[in-house]
CSV table of C-alpha atoms in Angstrom, one decimal:
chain,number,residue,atom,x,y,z
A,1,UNK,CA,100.7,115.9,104.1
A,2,UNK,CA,103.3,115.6,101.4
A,3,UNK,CA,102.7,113.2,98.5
A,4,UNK,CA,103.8,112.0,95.2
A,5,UNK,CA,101.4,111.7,92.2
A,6,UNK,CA,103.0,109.1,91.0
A,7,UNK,CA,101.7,106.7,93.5
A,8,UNK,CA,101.1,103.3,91.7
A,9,UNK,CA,97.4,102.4,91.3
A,10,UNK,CA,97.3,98.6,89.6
A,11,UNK,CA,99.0,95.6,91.1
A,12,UNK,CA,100.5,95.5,94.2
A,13,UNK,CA,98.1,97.9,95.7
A,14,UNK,CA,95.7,97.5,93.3
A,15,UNK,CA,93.2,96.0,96.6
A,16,UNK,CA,94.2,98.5,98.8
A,17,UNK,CA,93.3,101.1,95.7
A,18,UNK,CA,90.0,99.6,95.3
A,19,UNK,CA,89.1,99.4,99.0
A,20,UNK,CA,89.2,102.7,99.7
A,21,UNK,CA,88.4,104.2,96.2
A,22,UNK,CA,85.5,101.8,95.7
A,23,UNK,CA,83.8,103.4,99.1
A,24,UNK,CA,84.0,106.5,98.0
A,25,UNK,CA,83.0,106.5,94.2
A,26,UNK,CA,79.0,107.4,93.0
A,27,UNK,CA,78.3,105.9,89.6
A,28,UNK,CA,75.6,105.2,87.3
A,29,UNK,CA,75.1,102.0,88.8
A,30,UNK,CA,72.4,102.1,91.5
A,31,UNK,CA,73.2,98.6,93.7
A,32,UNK,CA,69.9,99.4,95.2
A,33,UNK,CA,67.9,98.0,91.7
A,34,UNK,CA,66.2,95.1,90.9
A,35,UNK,CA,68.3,92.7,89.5
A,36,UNK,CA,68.3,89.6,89.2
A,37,UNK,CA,72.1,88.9,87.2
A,38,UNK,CA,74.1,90.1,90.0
A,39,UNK,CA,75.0,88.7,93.3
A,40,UNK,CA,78.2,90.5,94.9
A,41,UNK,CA,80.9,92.9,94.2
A,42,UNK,CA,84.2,90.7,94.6
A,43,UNK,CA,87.9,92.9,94.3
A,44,UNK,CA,91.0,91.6,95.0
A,45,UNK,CA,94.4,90.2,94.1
A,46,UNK,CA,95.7,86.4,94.7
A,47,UNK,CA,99.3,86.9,95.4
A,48,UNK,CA,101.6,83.2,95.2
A,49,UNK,CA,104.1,84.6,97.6
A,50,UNK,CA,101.7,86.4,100.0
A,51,UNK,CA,100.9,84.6,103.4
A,52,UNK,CA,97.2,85.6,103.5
A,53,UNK,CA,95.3,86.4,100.5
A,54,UNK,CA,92.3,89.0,101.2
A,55,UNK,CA,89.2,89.4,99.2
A,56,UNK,CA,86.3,92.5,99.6
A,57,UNK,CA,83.0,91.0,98.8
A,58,UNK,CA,80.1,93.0,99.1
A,59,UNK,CA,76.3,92.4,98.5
A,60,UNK,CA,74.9,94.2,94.9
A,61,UNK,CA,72.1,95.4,97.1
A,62,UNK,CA,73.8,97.5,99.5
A,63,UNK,CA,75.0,100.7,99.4
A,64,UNK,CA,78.3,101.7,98.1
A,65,UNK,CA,79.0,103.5,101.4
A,66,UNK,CA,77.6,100.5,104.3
A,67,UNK,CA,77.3,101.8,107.8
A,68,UNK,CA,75.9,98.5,108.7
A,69,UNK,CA,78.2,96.3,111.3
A,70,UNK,CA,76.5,92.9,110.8
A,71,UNK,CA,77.4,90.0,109.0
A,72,UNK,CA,76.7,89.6,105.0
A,73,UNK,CA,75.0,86.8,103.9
A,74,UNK,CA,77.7,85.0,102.0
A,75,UNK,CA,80.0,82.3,102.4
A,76,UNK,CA,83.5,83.0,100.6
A,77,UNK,CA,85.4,79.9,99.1
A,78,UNK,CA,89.0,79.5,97.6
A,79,UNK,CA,88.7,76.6,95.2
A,80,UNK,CA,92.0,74.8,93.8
A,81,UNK,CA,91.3,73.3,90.7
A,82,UNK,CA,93.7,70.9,89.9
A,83,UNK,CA,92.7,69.0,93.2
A,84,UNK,CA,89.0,70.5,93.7
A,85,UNK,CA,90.9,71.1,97.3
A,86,UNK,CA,88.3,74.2,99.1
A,87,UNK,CA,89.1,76.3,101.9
A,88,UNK,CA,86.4,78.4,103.2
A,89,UNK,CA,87.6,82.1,103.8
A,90,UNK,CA,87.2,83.7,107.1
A,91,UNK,CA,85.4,87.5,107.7
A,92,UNK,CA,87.1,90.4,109.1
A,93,UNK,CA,84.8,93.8,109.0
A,94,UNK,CA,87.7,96.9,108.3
A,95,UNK,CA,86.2,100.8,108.8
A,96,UNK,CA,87.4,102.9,106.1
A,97,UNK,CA,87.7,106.9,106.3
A,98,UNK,CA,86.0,106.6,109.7
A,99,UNK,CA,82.3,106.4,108.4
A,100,UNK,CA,82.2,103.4,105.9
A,101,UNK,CA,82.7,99.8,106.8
A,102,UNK,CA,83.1,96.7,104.4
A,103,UNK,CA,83.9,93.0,104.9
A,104,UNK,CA,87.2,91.6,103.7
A,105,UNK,CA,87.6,87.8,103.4
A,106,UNK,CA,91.3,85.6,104.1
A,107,UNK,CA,92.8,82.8,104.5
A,108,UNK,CA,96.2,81.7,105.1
A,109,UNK,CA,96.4,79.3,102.0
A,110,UNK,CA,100.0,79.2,100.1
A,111,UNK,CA,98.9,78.8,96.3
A,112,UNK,CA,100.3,77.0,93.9
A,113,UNK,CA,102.3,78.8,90.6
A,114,UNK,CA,100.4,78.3,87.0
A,115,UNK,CA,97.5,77.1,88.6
A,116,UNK,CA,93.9,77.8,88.7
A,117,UNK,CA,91.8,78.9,91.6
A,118,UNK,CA,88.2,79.8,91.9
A,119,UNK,CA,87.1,82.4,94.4
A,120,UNK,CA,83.6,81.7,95.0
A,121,UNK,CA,80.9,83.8,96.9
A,122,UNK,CA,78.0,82.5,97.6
A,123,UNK,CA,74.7,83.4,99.7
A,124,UNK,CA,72.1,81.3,101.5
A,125,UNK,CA,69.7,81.5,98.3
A,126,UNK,CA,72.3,79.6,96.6
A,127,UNK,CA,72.5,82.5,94.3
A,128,UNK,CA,76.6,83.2,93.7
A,129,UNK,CA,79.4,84.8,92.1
A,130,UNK,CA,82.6,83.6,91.2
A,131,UNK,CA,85.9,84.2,89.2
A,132,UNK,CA,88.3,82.2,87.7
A,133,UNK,CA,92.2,83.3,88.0
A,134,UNK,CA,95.3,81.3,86.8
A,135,UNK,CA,98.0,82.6,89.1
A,136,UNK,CA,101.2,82.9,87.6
A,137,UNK,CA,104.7,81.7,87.3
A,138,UNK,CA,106.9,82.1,90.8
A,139,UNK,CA,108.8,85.3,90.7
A,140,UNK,CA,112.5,84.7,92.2
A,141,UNK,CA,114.0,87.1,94.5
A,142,UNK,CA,115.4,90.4,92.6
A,143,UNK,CA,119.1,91.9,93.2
A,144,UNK,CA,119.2,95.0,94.7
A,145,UNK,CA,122.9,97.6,93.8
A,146,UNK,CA,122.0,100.6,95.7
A,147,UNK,CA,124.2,103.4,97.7
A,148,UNK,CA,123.0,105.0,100.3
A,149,UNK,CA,125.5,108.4,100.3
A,150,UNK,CA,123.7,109.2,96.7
A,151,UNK,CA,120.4,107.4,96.7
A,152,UNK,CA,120.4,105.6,93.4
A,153,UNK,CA,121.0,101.7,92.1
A,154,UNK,CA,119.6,99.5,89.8
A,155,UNK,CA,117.4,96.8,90.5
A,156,UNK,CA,117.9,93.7,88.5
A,157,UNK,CA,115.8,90.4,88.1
A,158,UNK,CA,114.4,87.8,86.1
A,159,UNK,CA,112.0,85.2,85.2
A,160,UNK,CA,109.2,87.9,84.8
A,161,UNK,CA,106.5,87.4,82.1
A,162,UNK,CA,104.5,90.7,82.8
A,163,UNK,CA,106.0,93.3,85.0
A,164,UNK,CA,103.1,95.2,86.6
A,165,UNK,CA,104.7,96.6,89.2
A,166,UNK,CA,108.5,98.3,90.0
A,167,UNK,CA,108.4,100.4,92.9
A,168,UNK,CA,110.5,101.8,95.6
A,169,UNK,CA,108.4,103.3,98.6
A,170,UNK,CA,110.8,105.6,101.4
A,171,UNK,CA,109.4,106.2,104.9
A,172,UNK,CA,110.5,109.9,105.4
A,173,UNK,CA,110.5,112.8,107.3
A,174,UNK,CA,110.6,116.4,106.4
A,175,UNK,CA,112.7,119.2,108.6
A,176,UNK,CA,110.7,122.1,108.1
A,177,UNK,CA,111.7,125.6,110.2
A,178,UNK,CA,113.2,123.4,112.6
A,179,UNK,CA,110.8,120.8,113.4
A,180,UNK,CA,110.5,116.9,111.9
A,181,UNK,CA,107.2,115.9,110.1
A,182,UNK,CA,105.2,112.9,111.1
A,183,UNK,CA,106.5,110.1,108.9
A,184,UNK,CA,105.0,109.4,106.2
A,185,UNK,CA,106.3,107.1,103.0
A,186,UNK,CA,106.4,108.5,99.1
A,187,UNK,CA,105.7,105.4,96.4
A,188,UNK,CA,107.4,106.0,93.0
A,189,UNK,CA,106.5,103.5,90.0
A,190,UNK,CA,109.6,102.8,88.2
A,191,UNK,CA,107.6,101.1,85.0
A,192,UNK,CA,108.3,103.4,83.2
A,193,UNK,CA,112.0,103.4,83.3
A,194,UNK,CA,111.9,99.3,83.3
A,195,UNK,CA,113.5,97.5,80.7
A,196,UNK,CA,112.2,93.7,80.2
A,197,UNK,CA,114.3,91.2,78.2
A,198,UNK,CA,112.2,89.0,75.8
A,199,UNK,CA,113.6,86.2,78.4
A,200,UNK,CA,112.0,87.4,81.2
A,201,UNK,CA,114.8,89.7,82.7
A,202,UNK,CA,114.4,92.9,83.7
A,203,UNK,CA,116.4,95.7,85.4
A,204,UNK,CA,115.2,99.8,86.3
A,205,UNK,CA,117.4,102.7,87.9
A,206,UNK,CA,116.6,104.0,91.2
A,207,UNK,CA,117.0,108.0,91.6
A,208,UNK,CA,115.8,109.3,94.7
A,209,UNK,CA,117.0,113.1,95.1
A,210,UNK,CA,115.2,114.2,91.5
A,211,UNK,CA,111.8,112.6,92.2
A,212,UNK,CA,111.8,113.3,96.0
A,213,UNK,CA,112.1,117.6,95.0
A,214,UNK,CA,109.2,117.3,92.8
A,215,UNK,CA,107.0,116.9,96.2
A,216,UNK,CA,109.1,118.5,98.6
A,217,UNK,CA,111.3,121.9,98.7
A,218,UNK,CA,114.7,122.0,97.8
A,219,UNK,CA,114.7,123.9,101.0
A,220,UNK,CA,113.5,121.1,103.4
A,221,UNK,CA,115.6,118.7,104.9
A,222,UNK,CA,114.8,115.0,104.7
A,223,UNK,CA,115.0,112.6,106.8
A,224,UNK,CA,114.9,108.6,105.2
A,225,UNK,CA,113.9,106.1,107.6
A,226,UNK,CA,113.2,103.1,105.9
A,227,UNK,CA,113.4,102.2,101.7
A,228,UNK,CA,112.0,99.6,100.2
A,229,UNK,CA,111.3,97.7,96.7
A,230,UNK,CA,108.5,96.3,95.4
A,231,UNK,CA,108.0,94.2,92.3
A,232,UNK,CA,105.8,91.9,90.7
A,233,UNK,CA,104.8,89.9,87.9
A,234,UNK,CA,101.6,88.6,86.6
A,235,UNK,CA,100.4,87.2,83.3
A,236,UNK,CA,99.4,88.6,80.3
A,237,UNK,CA,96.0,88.6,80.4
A,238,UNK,CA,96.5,91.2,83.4
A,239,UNK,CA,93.6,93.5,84.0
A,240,UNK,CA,94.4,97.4,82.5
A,241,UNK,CA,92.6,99.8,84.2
A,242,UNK,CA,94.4,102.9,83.0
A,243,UNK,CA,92.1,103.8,80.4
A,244,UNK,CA,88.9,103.5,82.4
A,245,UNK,CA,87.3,105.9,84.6
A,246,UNK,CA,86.2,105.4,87.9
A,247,UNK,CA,82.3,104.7,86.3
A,248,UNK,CA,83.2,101.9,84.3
A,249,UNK,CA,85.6,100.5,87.1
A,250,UNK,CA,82.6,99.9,89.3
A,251,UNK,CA,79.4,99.5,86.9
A,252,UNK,CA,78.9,95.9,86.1
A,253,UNK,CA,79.1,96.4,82.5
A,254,UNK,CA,82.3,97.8,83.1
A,255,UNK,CA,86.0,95.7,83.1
A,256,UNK,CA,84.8,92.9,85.3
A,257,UNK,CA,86.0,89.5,85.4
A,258,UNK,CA,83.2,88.1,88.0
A,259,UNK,CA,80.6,86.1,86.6
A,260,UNK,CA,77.3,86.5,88.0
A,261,UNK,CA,78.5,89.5,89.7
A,262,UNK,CA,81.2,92.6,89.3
A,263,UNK,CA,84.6,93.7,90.7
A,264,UNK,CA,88.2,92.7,89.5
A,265,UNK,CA,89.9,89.4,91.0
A,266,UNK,CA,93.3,88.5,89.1
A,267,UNK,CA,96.8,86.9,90.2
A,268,UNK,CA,100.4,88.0,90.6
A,269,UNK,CA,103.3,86.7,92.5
A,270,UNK,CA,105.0,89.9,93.7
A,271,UNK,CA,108.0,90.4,96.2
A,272,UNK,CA,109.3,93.1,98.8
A,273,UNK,CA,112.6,93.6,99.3
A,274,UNK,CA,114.9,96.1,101.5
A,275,UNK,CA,116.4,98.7,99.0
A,276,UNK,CA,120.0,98.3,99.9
A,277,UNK,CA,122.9,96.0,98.5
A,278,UNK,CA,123.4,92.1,99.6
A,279,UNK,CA,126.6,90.1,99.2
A,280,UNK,CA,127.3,86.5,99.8
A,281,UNK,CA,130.2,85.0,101.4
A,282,UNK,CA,132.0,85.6,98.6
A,283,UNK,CA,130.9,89.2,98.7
A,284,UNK,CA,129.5,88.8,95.6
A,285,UNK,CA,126.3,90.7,94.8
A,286,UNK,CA,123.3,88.7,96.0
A,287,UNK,CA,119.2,88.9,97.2
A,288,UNK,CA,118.4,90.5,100.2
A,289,UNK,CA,116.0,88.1,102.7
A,290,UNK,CA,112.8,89.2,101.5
A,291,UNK,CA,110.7,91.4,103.3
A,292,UNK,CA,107.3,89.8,105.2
């Protein structure tokens, strides 16, 4: 299977990243110990635009790699602070890599922009872990100039006050000695091109031919069946992970923002849009409907 290896880690994937590279990872940290400081493992993201928010919590006492089907011994919580409103999270069990399972936690709660929220797991002991995340400010629709005979735009938006993520994922396929590949979607991180104003505005160039031949043959033939743009912004005390290995990831003494337990749990507001231009009646340049 084709791939880029520019696939973004933090952010918008950044629970999808740690769900499947968290079951998979041996550290130093045996969750098999003695211990009597830590209750649960806890990763996420709260996303203000998303319509479900989903948390992995998983009992310090297990194994990194759980083959076990039953329930955990934990009730998860979504606490808004402002109000002391609580909505009690509901359990879905997902089966990663076809030999590992874990227990994600949801609920369909909207949240509220510059607000704080507890996420709260606690166990039938009474023992728990928690974190504390300010969610940040709304992030409005970004504008979109792109042609499809070349491939390329700009992307343009504003009101960000830390842009975590700019991506543009393609659903493709490959033409190779006459035959189509299986789809399959390449994710480029455009952060590195972005340029943020000190107001909040930001724009980056979309190129697709140049970083599409550094993963596949100027030979092939390919196929686009579906582009899309992702962006989003959270605050400043955002978690960097790029300078840690996977060991201190994972180990509680590592970058963890749960008390009374480890893991990463922090806030964006983020949006997905269709890569393609939008015009208004007026046929001036506009946001596309955003994509759910």
């Amino acid at each position: 299977m084709h791939k880029t290896d520019k696939l973004l880690i933090p952010a918008f994937v950044f629970i999808a990243f740690l769900f499947f590279y968290g079951t998979g990872c041996e550290t130093a940290f045996d969750p098999l110990q003695e211990n009597d400081q830590y209750k649960f493992s806890m990763y996420g993201v709260l996303d203000l635009h998303a319509d479900t928010q989903w948390i992995r919590v998983t009992p310090i006492q297990d194994t990194l790699l759980s083959r076990s089907t039953e329930p955990i011994d934990a009730q998860v919580t979504l606490t808004r602070e402002r109000t002391n409103e609580t909505v009690v999270l509901e359990d879905s069990l997902f089966l990663y890599s076809s030999f590992a399972y874990a227990r994600n936690y949801w609920t369909p709660e909207r949240l509220h922009p510059e607000e704080e929220y507890t996420v709260q797991a606690r166990g039938q002991d009474n023992q728990y872990s928690s974190v504390l995340v300010t969610m940040p400010a709304s992030l409005p629709l970004p504008v979109v100039e792109y042609t499809f005979v070349e491939e390329k735009g700009m992307v343009y938006g504003e009101g960000v006050e830390n842009l975590v993520v700019a991506e543009t994922n393609y659903l493709i396929q490959v033409i190779a000695f006459g035959r189509p590949s299986p789809p399959f979607t390449v994710v480029f991180s455009h952060l590195s091109d972005a340029f943020v104003e000190p107001n909040g505005d930001y724009r980056f160039p979309v190129d697709f031919w140049p970083r599409i031949r550094e993963i596949v043959a100027p030979s092939d033939s390919v196929i686009i069946l579906e582009r899309e743009v992702v962006v989003a912004s959270s605050r400043k005390d955002w978690p960097d992970l790029s300078g840690l290995d996977k060991q201190e990831i994972f180990i509680p003494e590592g970058d963890s923002n749960v008390e009374n337990g480890t893991g990463m749990i922090a806030g964006i507001a983020s949006r997905k849009m269709p890569l393609e231009s939008c015009f208004d009646e007026e046929g001036k340049l506009t946001a596309c409907p955003e994509l759910k």
